[in-house]
Amino acid sequence: MTTFLPSDYHFMQRAIALAKRGHFTTSPNPRVGCVLVKNGEIIAEGFHQKAGEGHAEVNALKVAGKNSQGATAYVTLEPCSHYGRTPPCAEGLINAGVKHVIVAMVDPNPKVSGNGLQKLEQAGVSTQHGLLVEAAEKLNPGFIKQMTTGLPYVRCKLAASLDGKTAMKNGESKWITSPEARQDVQRLRAQSCAIISGADSILMDKAKMTVRWSELGDLKNSYKKELIRQPLRVIIDSKNRLTPDLPLFNEPTPIILIRNAIENIHQWPHFVEQVALPFAENAINNPQIDLSALLIYLAKKGLNDVLIESGFRLAGAFIEQNLVDELVLYQAPKLLGAEGKSLVNMPSLTHLKQAKELQISDVRMVGKDVRITAKF
């Protein structure tokens, strides 16, 4: 059993804090932090900020320079051992003369897991792993899930009244929740690789599904505007109801329109792509896009974290098919009455044992509203 010193916990906690600084910018790469320590003192720090740029270890080694000789490195994720857009970090640590490497978690990719540690050991660098592994795993749920299952991590955002209604009978829903809650949703969008919505929501709400810089609150103090990327907007429109004059298409960031068959009845802007996916096999009377196929498609594009922002039908379909990992519910102190639209549209259940069960992981106030985070 690996034994860690109190100082090891301290330095790894710092590495985890550094990794969090890349929370909104590293996708599709994982968030990683690195701390270099010598004689019990931190001599350099680094974190991965953006795909294609230096990894955490490289950035820390650059700061340390020749002083990295004989140092111990604390890294939240196993150093990579392969050439990608940047050289392997394991090689960089070896060449810098680092003598010991402590890793929180090994690489979740089964094809490369352990290779970085092995490369270090073969070069005479001693290693340990498993320190604060749970905290490290929380940094990258999407990266981990894609590497282990081939699917992205899926969050479903919902907003409702205290009596569980998402809109009035006539569809009116602006605004159920407070400005603070809507600002919080912008953070959810900013951390997501893609947002999935349906044609109903786009047509009803005239939604743009973009990250609004003006509503990011204190994030604007920590991140430059150009670093906050816009998520890919994925709109399911199997009946070809969307038209290029909608507000959705006023923002020139990538959009994918999901169809069952592509019909070129409109001239779309250059940033719009149409993708054909099959209907679900069990949806004969009411054909619907195969949602599992959609998630597989997005994962293959390297999209790790997906946010569903949609109406109650599409959200219900994802939940019913067990495709959602996490539910984020903003509940406003309002009552909309019996005829309001339900939270999700799912088949009628006849027994309590059929109910979908969740585990609440966080409850907090956001403005006047309550935000509940729960996992399936």
mmCIF file with all atom_site columns, N, CA and C in Angstrom, residues 51-78:
data_model
loop_
_atom_site.group_PDB
_atom_site.id
_atom_site.type_symbol
_atom_site.label_atom_id
_atom_site.label_alt_id
_atom_site.label_comp_id
_atom_site.label_asym_id
_atom_site.label_entity_id
_atom_site.label_seq_id
_atom_site.pdbx_PDB_ins_code
_atom_site.Cartn_x
_atom_site.Cartn_y
_atom_site.Cartn_z
_atom_site.occupancy
_atom_site.B_iso_or_equiv
_atom_site.pdbx_formal_charge
_atom_site.auth_seq_id
_atom_site.auth_comp_id
_atom_site.auth_asym_id
_atom_site.auth_atom_id
_atom_site.pdbx_PDB_model_num
ATOM 1  N N  . ALA A 1 51 ? -6.102 23.509 -25.374 1.00 0.00 ? 51 ALA A N  1
ATOM 2  C CA . ALA A 1 51 ? -5.638 22.436 -26.264 1.00 0.00 ? 51 ALA A CA 1
ATOM 3  C C  . ALA A 1 51 ? -4.691 22.999 -27.315 1.00 0.00 ? 51 ALA A C  1
ATOM 4  N N  . GLY A 1 52 ? -3.592 22.277 -27.515 1.00 0.00 ? 52 GLY A N  1
ATOM 5  C CA . GLY A 1 52 ? -2.599 22.721 -28.480 1.00 0.00 ? 52 GLY A CA 1
ATOM 6  C C  . GLY A 1 52 ? -1.478 23.519 -27.855 1.00 0.00 ? 52 GLY A C  1
ATOM 7  N N  . GLU A 1 53 ? -1.700 23.983 -26.621 1.00 0.00 ? 53 GLU A N  1
ATOM 8  C CA . GLU A 1 53 ? -0.674 24.720 -25.905 1.00 0.00 ? 53 GLU A CA 1
ATOM 9  C C  . GLU A 1 53 ? -0.038 23.821 -24.853 1.00 0.00 ? 53 GLU A C  1
ATOM 10 N N  . GLY A 1 54 ? 0.942  24.342 -24.123 1.00 0.00 ? 54 GLY A N  1
ATOM 11 C CA . GLY A 1 54 ? 1.710  23.537 -23.188 1.00 0.00 ? 54 GLY A CA 1
ATOM 12 C C  . GLY A 1 54 ? 0.871  22.849 -22.132 1.00 0.00 ? 54 GLY A C  1
ATOM 13 N N  . HIS A 1 55 ? 1.224  21.602 -21.841 1.00 0.00 ? 55 HIS A N  1
ATOM 14 C CA . HIS A 1 55 ? 0.554  20.882 -20.771 1.00 0.00 ? 55 HIS A CA 1
ATOM 15 C C  . HIS A 1 55 ? 1.057  21.407 -19.423 1.00 0.00 ? 55 HIS A C  1
ATOM 16 N N  . ALA A 1 56 ? 0.411  20.970 -18.358 1.00 0.00 ? 56 ALA A N  1
ATOM 17 C CA . ALA A 1 56 ? 0.735  21.477 -17.024 1.00 0.00 ? 56 ALA A CA 1
ATOM 18 C C  . ALA A 1 56 ? 2.204  21.266 -16.678 1.00 0.00 ? 56 ALA A C  1
ATOM 19 N N  . GLU A 1 57 ? 2.715  20.052 -16.952 1.00 0.00 ? 57 GLU A N  1
ATOM 20 C CA . GLU A 1 57 ? 4.101  19.746 -16.615 1.00 0.00 ? 57 GLU A CA 1
ATOM 21 C C  . GLU A 1 57 ? 5.073  20.621 -17.397 1.00 0.00 ? 57 GLU A C  1
ATOM 22 N N  . VAL A 1 58 ? 4.782  20.814 -18.676 1.00 0.00 ? 58 VAL A N  1
ATOM 23 C CA . VAL A 1 58 ? 5.653  21.637 -19.527 1.00 0.00 ? 58 VAL A CA 1
ATOM 24 C C  . VAL A 1 58 ? 5.697  23.067 -19.013 1.00 0.00 ? 58 VAL A C  1
ATOM 25 N N  . ASN A 1 59 ? 4.549  23.597 -18.642 1.00 0.00 ? 59 ASN A N  1
ATOM 26 C CA . ASN A 1 59 ? 4.500  24.974 -18.159 1.00 0.00 ? 59 ASN A CA 1
ATOM 27 C C  . ASN A 1 59 ? 5.245  25.134 -16.836 1.00 0.00 ? 59 ASN A C  1
ATOM 28 N N  . ALA A 1 60 ? 5.139  24.132 -15.967 1.00 0.00 ? 60 ALA A N  1
ATOM 29 C CA . ALA A 1 60 ? 5.864  24.191 -14.696 1.00 0.00 ? 60 ALA A CA 1
ATOM 30 C C  . ALA A 1 60 ? 7.370  24.078 -14.915 1.00 0.00 ? 60 ALA A C  1
ATOM 31 N N  . LEU A 1 61 ? 7.774  23.167 -15.778 1.00 0.00 ? 61 LEU A N  1
ATOM 32 C CA . LEU A 1 61 ? 9.202  22.986 -16.066 1.00 0.00 ? 61 LEU A CA 1
ATOM 33 C C  . LEU A 1 61 ? 9.812  24.235 -16.692 1.00 0.00 ? 61 LEU A C  1
ATOM 34 N N  . LYS A 1 62 ? 9.048  24.935 -17.490 1.00 0.00 ? 62 LYS A N  1
ATOM 35 C CA . LYS A 1 62 ? 9.527  26.171 -18.122 1.00 0.00 ? 62 LYS A CA 1
ATOM 36 C C  . LYS A 1 62 ? 9.842  27.221 -17.066 1.00 0.00 ? 62 LYS A C  1
ATOM 37 N N  . VAL A 1 63 ? 8.998  27.276 -16.026 1.00 0.00 ? 63 VAL A N  1
ATOM 38 C CA . VAL A 1 63 ? 9.233  28.233 -14.942 1.00 0.00 ? 63 VAL A CA 1
ATOM 39 C C  . VAL A 1 63 ? 10.459 27.835 -14.117 1.00 0.00 ? 63 VAL A C  1
ATOM 40 N N  . ALA A 1 64 ? 10.581 26.537 -13.848 1.00 0.00 ? 64 ALA A N  1
ATOM 41 C CA . ALA A 1 64 ? 11.668 26.057 -12.989 1.00 0.00 ? 64 ALA A CA 1
ATOM 42 C C  . ALA A 1 64 ? 13.029 26.119 -13.661 1.00 0.00 ? 64 ALA A C  1
ATOM 43 N N  . GLY A 1 65 ? 13.066 25.888 -14.967 1.00 0.00 ? 65 GLY A N  1
ATOM 44 C CA . GLY A 1 65 ? 14.340 25.879 -15.675 1.00 0.00 ? 65 GLY A CA 1
ATOM 45 C C  . GLY A 1 65 ? 15.268 24.805 -15.134 1.00 0.00 ? 65 GLY A C  1
ATOM 46 N N  . LYS A 1 66 ? 16.533 25.121 -14.978 1.00 0.00 ? 66 LYS A N  1
ATOM 47 C CA . LYS A 1 66 ? 17.522 24.143 -14.502 1.00 0.00 ? 66 LYS A CA 1
ATOM 48 C C  . LYS A 1 66 ? 17.283 23.735 -13.051 1.00 0.00 ? 66 LYS A C  1
ATOM 49 N N  . ASN A 1 67 ? 16.486 24.502 -12.335 1.00 0.00 ? 67 ASN A N  1
ATOM 50 C CA . ASN A 1 67 ? 16.223 24.196 -10.923 1.00 0.00 ? 67 ASN A CA 1
ATOM 51 C C  . ASN A 1 67 ? 15.358 22.945 -10.759 1.00 0.00 ? 67 ASN A C  1
ATOM 52 N N  . SER A 1 68 ? 14.789 22.442 -11.867 1.00 0.00 ? 68 SER A N  1
ATOM 53 C CA . SER A 1 68 ? 13.958 21.236 -11.798 1.00 0.00 ? 68 SER A CA 1
ATOM 54 C C  . SER A 1 68 ? 14.785 19.980 -11.549 1.00 0.00 ? 68 SER A C  1
ATOM 55 N N  . GLN A 1 69 ? 16.101 20.076 -11.712 1.00 0.00 ? 69 GLN A N  1
ATOM 56 C CA . GLN A 1 69 ? 16.978 18.928 -11.465 1.00 0.00 ? 69 GLN A CA 1
ATOM 57 C C  . GLN A 1 69 ? 16.833 18.467 -10.018 1.00 0.00 ? 69 GLN A C  1
ATOM 58 N N  . GLY A 1 70 ? 16.396 17.196 -9.838  1.00 0.00 ? 70 GLY A N  1
ATOM 59 C CA . GLY A 1 70 ? 16.258 16.632 -8.502  1.00 0.00 ? 70 GLY A CA 1
ATOM 60 C C  . GLY A 1 70 ? 14.948 16.949 -7.812  1.00 0.00 ? 70 GLY A C  1
ATOM 61 N N  . ALA A 1 71 ? 14.018 17.586 -8.508  1.00 0.00 ? 71 ALA A N  1
ATOM 62 C CA . ALA A 1 71 ? 12.748 17.985 -7.899  1.00 0.00 ? 71 ALA A CA 1
ATOM 63 C C  . ALA A 1 71 ? 11.745 16.832 -7.889  1.00 0.00 ? 71 ALA A C  1
ATOM 64 N N  . THR A 1 72 ? 10.680 17.011 -7.123  1.00 0.00 ? 72 THR A N  1
ATOM 65 C CA . THR A 1 72 ? 9.536  16.109 -7.121  1.00 0.00 ? 72 THR A CA 1
ATOM 66 C C  . THR A 1 72 ? 8.375  16.810 -7.807  1.00 0.00 ? 72 THR A C  1
ATOM 67 N N  . ALA A 1 73 ? 7.700  16.104 -8.703  1.00 0.00 ? 73 ALA A N  1
ATOM 68 C CA . ALA A 1 73 ? 6.558  16.665 -9.420  1.00 0.00 ? 73 ALA A CA 1
ATOM 69 C C  . ALA A 1 73 ? 5.269  16.062 -8.882  1.00 0.00 ? 73 ALA A C  1
ATOM 70 N N  . TYR A 1 74 ? 4.300  16.906 -8.593  1.00 0.00 ? 74 TYR A N  1
ATOM 71 C CA . TYR A 1 74 ? 2.951  16.489 -8.192  1.00 0.00 ? 74 TYR A CA 1
ATOM 72 C C  . TYR A 1 74 ? 2.016  16.828 -9.350  1.00 0.00 ? 74 TYR A C  1
ATOM 73 N N  . VAL A 1 75 ? 1.414  15.802 -9.949  1.00 0.00 ? 75 VAL A N  1
ATOM 74 C CA . VAL A 1 75 ? 0.598  15.999 -11.143 1.00 0.00 ? 75 VAL A CA 1
ATOM 75 C C  . VAL A 1 75 ? -0.767 15.346 -10.936 1.00 0.00 ? 75 VAL A C  1
ATOM 76 N N  . THR A 1 76 ? -1.833 16.026 -11.330 1.00 0.00 ? 76 THR A N  1
ATOM 77 C CA . THR A 1 76 ? -3.189 15.511 -11.091 1.00 0.00 ? 76 THR A CA 1
ATOM 78 C C  . THR A 1 76 ? -3.556 14.367 -12.021 1.00 0.00 ? 76 THR A C  1
ATOM 79 N N  . LEU A 1 77 ? -2.891 14.268 -13.168 1.00 0.00 ? 77 LEU A N  1
ATOM 80 C CA . LEU A 1 77 ? -3.160 13.194 -14.132 1.00 0.00 ? 77 LEU A CA 1
ATOM 81 C C  . LEU A 1 77 ? -1.835 12.631 -14.635 1.00 0.00 ? 77 LEU A C  1
ATOM 82 N N  . GLU A 1 78 ? -1.784 11.348 -14.805 1.00 0.00 ? 78 GLU A N  1
ATOM 83 C CA . GLU A 1 78 ? -0.569 10.685 -15.287 1.00 0.00 ? 78 GLU A CA 1
ATOM 84 C C  . GLU A 1 78 ? 0.032  11.420 -16.490 1.00 0.00 ? 78 GLU A C  1
#
